[in-house]
Tab-separated table of C-alpha atoms in Angstrom:
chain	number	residue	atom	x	y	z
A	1	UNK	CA	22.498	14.528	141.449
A	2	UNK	CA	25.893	12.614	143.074
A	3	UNK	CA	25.751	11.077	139.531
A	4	UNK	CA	25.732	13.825	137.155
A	5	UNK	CA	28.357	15.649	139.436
A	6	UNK	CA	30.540	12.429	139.258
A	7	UNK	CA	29.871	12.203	135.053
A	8	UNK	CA	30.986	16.679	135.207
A	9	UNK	CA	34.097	15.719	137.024
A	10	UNK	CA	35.190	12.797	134.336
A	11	UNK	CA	34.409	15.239	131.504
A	12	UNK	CA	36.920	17.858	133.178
A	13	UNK	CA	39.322	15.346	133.868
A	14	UNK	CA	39.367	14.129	130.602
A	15	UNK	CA	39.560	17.746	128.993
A	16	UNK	CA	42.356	18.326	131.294
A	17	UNK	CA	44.360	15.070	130.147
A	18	UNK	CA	43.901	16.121	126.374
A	19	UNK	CA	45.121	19.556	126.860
A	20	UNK	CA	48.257	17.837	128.435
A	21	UNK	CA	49.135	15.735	125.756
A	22	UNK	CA	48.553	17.767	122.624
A	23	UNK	CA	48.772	21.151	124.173
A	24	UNK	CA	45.520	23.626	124.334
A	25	UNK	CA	46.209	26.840	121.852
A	26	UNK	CA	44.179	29.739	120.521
A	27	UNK	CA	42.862	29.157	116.847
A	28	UNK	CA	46.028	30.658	114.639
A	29	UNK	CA	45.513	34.296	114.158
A	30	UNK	CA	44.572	35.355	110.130
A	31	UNK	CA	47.860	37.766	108.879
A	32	UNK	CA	47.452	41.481	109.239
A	33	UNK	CA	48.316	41.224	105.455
A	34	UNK	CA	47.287	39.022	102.681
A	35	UNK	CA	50.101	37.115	101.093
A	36	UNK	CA	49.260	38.290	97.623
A	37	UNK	CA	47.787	41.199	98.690
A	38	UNK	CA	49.743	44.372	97.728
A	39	UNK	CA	53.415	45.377	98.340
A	40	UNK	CA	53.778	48.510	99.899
A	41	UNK	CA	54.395	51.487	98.201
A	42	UNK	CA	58.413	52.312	97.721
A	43	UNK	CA	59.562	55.781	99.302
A	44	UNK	CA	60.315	58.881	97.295
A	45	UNK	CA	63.768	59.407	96.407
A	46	UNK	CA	64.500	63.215	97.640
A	47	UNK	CA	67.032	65.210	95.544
A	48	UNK	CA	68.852	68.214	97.394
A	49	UNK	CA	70.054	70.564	94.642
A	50	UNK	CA	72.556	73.927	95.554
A	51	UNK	CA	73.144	75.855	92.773
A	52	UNK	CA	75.017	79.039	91.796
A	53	UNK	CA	72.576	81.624	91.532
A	54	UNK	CA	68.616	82.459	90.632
A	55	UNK	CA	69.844	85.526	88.911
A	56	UNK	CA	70.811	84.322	85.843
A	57	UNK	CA	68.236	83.358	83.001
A	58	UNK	CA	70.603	79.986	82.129
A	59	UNK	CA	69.970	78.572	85.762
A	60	UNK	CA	65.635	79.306	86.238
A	61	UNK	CA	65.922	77.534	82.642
A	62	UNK	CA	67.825	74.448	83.861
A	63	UNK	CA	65.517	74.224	87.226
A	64	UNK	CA	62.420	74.400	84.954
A	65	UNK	CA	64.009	71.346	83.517
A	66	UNK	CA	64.660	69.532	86.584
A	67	UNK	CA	61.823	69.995	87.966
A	68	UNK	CA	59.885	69.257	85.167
A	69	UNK	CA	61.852	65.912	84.906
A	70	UNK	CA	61.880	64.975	88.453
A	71	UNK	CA	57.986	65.398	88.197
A	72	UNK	CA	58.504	62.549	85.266
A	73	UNK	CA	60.636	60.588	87.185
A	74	UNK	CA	58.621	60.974	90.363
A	75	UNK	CA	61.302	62.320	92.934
A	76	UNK	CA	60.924	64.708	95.457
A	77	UNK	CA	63.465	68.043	94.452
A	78	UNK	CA	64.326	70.423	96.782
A	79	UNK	CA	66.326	73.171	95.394
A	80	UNK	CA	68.507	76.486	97.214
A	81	UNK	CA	70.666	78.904	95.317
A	82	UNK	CA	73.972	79.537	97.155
A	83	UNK	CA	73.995	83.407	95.287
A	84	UNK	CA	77.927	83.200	94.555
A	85	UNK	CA	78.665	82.455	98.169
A	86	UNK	CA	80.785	79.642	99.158
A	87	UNK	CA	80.018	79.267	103.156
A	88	UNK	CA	76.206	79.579	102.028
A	89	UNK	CA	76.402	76.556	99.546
A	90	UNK	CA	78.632	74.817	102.245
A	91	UNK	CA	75.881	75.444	104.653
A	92	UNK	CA	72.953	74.243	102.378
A	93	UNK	CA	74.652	71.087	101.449
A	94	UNK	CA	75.477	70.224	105.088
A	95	UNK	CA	71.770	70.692	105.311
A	96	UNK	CA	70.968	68.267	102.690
A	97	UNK	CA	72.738	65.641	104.281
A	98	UNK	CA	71.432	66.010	108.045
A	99	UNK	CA	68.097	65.776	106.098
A	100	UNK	CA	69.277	62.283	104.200
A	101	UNK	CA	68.445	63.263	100.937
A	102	UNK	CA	69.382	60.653	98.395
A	103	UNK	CA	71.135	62.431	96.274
A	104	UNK	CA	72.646	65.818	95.535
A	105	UNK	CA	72.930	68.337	92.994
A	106	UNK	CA	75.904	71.094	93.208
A	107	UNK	CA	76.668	73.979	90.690
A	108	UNK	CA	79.667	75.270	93.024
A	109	UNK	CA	80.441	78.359	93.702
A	110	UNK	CA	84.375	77.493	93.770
A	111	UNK	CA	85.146	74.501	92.229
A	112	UNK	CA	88.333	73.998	94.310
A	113	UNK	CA	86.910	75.055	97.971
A	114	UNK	CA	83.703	72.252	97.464
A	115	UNK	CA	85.429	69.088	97.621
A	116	UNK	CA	85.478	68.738	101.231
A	117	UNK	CA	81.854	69.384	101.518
A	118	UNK	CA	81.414	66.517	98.645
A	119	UNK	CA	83.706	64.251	99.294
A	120	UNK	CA	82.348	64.420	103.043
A	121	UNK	CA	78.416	63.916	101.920
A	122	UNK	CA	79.725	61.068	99.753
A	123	UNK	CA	81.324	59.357	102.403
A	124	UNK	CA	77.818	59.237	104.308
A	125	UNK	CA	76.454	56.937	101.279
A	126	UNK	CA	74.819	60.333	99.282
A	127	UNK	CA	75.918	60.195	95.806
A	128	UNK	CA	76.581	63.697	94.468
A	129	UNK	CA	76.442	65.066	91.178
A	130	UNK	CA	77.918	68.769	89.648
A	131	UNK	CA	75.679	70.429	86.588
A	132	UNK	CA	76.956	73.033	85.023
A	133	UNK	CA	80.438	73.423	87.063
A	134	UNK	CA	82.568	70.811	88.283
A	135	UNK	CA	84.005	70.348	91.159
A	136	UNK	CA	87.691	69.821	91.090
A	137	UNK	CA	89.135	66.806	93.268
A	138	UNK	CA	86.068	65.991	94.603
A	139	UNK	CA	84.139	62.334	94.808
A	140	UNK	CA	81.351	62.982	91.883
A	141	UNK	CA	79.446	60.116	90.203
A	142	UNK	CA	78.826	61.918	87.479
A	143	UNK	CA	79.277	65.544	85.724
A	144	UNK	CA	76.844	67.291	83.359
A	145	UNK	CA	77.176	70.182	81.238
A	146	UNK	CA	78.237	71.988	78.279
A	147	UNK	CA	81.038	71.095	76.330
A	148	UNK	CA	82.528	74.044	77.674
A	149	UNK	CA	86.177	73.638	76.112
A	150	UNK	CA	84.455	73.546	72.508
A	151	UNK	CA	82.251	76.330	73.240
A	152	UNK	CA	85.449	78.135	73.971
A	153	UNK	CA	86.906	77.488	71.018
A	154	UNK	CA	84.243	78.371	68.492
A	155	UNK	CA	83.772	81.533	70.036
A	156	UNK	CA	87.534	82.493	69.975
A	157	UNK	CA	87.347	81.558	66.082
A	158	UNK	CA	84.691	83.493	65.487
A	159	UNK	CA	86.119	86.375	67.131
A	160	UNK	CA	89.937	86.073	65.445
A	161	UNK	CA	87.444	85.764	61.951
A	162	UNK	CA	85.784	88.918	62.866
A	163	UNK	CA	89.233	90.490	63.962
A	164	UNK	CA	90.698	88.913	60.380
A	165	UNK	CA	93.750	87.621	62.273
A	166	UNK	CA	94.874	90.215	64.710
A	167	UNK	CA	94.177	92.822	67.733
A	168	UNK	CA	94.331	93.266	71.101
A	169	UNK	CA	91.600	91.404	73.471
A	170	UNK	CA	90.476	91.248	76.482
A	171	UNK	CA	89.160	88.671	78.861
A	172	UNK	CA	86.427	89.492	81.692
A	173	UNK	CA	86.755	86.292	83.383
A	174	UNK	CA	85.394	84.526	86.642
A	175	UNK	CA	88.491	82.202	87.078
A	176	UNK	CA	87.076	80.476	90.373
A	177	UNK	CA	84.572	78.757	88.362
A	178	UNK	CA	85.829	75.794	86.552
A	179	UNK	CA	83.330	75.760	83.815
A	180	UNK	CA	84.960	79.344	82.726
A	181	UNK	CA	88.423	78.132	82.993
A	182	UNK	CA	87.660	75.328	80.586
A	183	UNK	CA	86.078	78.319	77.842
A	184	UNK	CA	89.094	80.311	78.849
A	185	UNK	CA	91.358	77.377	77.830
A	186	UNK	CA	89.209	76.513	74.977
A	187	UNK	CA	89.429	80.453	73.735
A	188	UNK	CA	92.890	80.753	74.465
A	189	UNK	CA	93.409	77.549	72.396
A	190	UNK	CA	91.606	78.642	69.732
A	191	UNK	CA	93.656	82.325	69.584
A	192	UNK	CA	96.893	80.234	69.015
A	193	UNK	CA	96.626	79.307	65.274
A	194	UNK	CA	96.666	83.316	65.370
A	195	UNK	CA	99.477	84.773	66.521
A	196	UNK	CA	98.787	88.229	65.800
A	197	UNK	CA	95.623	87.693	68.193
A	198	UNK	CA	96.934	89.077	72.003
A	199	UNK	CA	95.205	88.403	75.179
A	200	UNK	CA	96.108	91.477	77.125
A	201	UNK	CA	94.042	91.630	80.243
A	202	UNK	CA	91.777	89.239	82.226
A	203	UNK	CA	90.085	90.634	84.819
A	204	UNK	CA	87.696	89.546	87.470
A	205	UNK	CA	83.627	90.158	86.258
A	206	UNK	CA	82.773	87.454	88.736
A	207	UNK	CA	79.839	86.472	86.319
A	208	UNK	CA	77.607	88.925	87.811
A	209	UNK	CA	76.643	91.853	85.728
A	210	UNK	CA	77.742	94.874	87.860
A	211	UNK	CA	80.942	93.571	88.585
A	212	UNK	CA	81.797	93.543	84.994
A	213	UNK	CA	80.789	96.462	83.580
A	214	UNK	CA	83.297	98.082	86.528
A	215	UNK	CA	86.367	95.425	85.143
A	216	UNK	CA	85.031	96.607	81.677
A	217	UNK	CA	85.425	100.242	82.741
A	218	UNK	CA	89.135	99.326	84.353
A	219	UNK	CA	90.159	97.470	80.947
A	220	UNK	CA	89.453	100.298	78.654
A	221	UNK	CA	91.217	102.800	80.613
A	222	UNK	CA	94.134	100.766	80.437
A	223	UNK	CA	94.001	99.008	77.042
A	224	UNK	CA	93.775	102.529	74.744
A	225	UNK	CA	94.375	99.983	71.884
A	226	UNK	CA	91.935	97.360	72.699
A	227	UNK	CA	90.093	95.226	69.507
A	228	UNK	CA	87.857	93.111	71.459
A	229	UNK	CA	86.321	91.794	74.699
A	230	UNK	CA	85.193	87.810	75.658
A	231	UNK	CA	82.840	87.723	78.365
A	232	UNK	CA	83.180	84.224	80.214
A	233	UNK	CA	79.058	84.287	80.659
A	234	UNK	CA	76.059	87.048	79.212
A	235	UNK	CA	75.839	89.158	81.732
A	236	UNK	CA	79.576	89.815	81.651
A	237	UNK	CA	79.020	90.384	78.280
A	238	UNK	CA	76.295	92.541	78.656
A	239	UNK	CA	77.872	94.190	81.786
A	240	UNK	CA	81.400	95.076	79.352
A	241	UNK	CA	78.713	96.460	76.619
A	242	UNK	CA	77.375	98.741	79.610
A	243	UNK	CA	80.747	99.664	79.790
A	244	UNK	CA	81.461	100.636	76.172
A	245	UNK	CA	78.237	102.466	75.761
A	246	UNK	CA	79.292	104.607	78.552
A	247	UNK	CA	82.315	105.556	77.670
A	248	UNK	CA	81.366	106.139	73.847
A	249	UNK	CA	83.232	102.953	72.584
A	250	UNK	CA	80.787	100.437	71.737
A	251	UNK	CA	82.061	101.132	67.503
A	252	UNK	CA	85.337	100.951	68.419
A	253	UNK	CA	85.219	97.313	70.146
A	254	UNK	CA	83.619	94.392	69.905
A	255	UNK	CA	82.219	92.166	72.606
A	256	UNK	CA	81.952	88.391	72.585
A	257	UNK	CA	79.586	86.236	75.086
A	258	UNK	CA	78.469	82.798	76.358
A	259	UNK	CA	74.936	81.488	77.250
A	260	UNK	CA	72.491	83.095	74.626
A	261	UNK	CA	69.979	84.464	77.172
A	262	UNK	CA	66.725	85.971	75.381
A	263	UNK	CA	68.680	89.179	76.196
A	264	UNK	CA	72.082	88.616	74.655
A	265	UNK	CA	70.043	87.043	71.694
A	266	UNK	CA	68.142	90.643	71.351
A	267	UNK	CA	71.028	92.292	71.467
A	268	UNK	CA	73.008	90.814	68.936
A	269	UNK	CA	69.983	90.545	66.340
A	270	UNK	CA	69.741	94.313	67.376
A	271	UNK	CA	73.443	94.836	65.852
A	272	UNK	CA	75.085	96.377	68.557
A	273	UNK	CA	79.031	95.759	69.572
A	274	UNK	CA	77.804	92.155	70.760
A	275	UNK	CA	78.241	90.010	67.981
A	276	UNK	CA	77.872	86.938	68.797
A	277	UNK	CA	77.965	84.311	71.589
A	278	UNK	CA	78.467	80.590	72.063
A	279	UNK	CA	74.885	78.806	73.295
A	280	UNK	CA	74.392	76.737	75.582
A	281	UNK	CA	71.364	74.660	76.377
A	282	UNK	CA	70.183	74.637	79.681
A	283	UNK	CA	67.355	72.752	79.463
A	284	UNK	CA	68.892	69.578	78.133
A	285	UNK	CA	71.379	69.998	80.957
A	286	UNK	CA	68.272	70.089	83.644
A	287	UNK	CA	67.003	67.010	82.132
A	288	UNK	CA	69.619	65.133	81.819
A	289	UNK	CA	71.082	65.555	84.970
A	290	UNK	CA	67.675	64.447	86.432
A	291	UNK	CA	67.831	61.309	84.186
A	292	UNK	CA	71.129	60.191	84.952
A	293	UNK	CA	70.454	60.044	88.674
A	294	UNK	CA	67.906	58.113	87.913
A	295	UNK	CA	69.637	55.429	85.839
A	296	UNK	CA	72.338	55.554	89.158
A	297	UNK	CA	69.120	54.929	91.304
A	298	UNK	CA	68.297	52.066	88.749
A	299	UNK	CA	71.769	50.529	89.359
A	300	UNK	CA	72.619	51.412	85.754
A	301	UNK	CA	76.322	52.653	84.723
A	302	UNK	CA	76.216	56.113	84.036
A	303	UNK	CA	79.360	58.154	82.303
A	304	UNK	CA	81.680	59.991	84.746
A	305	UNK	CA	81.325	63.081	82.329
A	306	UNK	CA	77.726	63.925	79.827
A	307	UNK	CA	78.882	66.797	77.397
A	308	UNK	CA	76.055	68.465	75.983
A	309	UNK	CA	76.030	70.354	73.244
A	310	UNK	CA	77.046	73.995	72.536
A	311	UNK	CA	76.547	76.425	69.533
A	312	UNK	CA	77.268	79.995	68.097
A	313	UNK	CA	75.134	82.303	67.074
A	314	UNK	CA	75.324	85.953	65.546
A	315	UNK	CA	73.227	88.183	63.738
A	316	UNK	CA	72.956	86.312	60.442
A	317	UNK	CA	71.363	83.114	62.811
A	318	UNK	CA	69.443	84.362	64.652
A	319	UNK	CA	67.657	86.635	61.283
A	320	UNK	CA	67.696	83.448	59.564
A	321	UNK	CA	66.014	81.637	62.555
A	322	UNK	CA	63.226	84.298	63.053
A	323	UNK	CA	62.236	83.894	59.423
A	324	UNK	CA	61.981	79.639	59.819
């Protein structure tokens, strides 16, 4: 018994010098994680977008396009309509970037009044991008719309055509907007090779439908001699043809528009005093919005300014294009 208590007592001993010398240590521990096994999955980029208004047909048609495309490109877009208010667009950007979206979308209210709000969610590392309307003096990685100069000027040559070189027209305009100042410009640039052509009144539609049918209403009671009215979007357009109905006018003067909403498009193939209006595509500027933050997301160059295309229609189209 002394024996095999003196043998248990060398074993120990000797266990005890070993774990001395080389150190005693639990068996390594396996990794949570294979080394080849999969990498995790990346995050969802998040896209804030605050845009001008759900009443108009031209912006549900550009969403349906971004969100159709931001499906494709599997982001996350989270969209508000400001409704022609600047403190409420303010307010849902600001939003946006206490949420850390990863980018942002603005069609601003007033192009001139945003750039704070911008330039400030830029500065926090979100890049922003305008569709539609820019944003003047404000830090934008990239711009996307219409070729809204151009589309100014076809329309004003169509309209000095249908005038055959001279009148008196009028302008309902939404001159916050920088989008409309560049078809004003375009227009007025177009009305120059015509100098019997006279702009006589712009006034202030606003865009919105009501609000320029009244301007309408104020124009023709103070232009007796009046040719012709532009209307900076459709539903001025539609708003000034309100107008004319009204007051008995609508053979007397003829409207011009922008946008070709399925509305504006019935009305002209309908041959009333709209004749015709420059188009714009809203879908392709939806998309490709969508797809240039993505190539910026990529790390890929993308173009400070994407024109997209514009185009007129009239009656003589739009027959021809319901017979294809």
């Amino acid at each position: 018994m002394r024996g095999f208590r003196g043998m248990r007592n060398s074993v120990f001993a000797m266990a005890f010098f070993f774990c001395v010398v080389f150190g005693c240590s639990p068996a390594p521990r396996a990794p949570d994680i294979a080394p080849n096994g999969p990498a995790p999955a990346a995050k969802q980029k998040v896209i804030g977008a605050s845009l001008l208004t759900q009443g108009h047909q031209f912006y549900r048609d550009l969403v349906a396009a971004m969100e159709a495309e931001a499906a494709q490109q599997g982001f996350a877009l989270r969209v508000q309509y400001a409704e022609f208010q600047s403190p409420k667009q303010i307010n849902q950007i600001e939003t946006f970037v206490q949420q850390g979206v990863d980018a942002l979308i603005v069609a601003p209210c007033d192009s001139a009044g945003i750039a704070p709000t911008i330039n400030d969610a830029a500065a926090k590392g979100i890049p922003v991008f305008t569709a539609d309307i820019a944003a003047h003096n404000a830090n934008v990685v990239s711009h996307i719309a219409s070729d809204n100069v151009l589309g100014g000027k076809l329309i004003g040559e169509y309209l000095a055509k249908q005038l055959n070189g001279k009148g008196n027209v009028a302008i309902i305009d939404n001159a916050e907007v920088a989008s409309v100042q560049e078809r004003v410009a375009g227009f007025e640039e177009a009305l120059k090779a015509y100098p019997e052509i006279r702009i006589v009144q712009k006034a202030p539609g606003f865009g919105r439908r009501d609000k320029a049918m009244r301007a309408a209403q104020d124009v023709i009671q103070a232009q007796s001699d009046l040719n012709a009215i532009f209307g900076i979007n459709d539903d001025s357009a539609l708003g000034a043809l309100a107008a004319l109905e009204s007051a008995g006018l609508q053979e007397k003067i003829l409207i011009f528009g922008y946008d070709g909403t399925p509305e504006a498009r019935d009305t002209i193939r309908a041959g009333k005093a709209l004749k015709a209006d420059t188009v714009q595509h809203p879908d392709e500027i939806g998309r490709i919005t969508i797809q240039t933050i993505a190539d910026h997301f990529a790390g890929k160059p993308v173009p400070k300014i994407v024109p997209v295309r514009v185009d007129i229609i009239d009656k003589a189209s739009l027959d021809a294009e319901q017979k294809r």
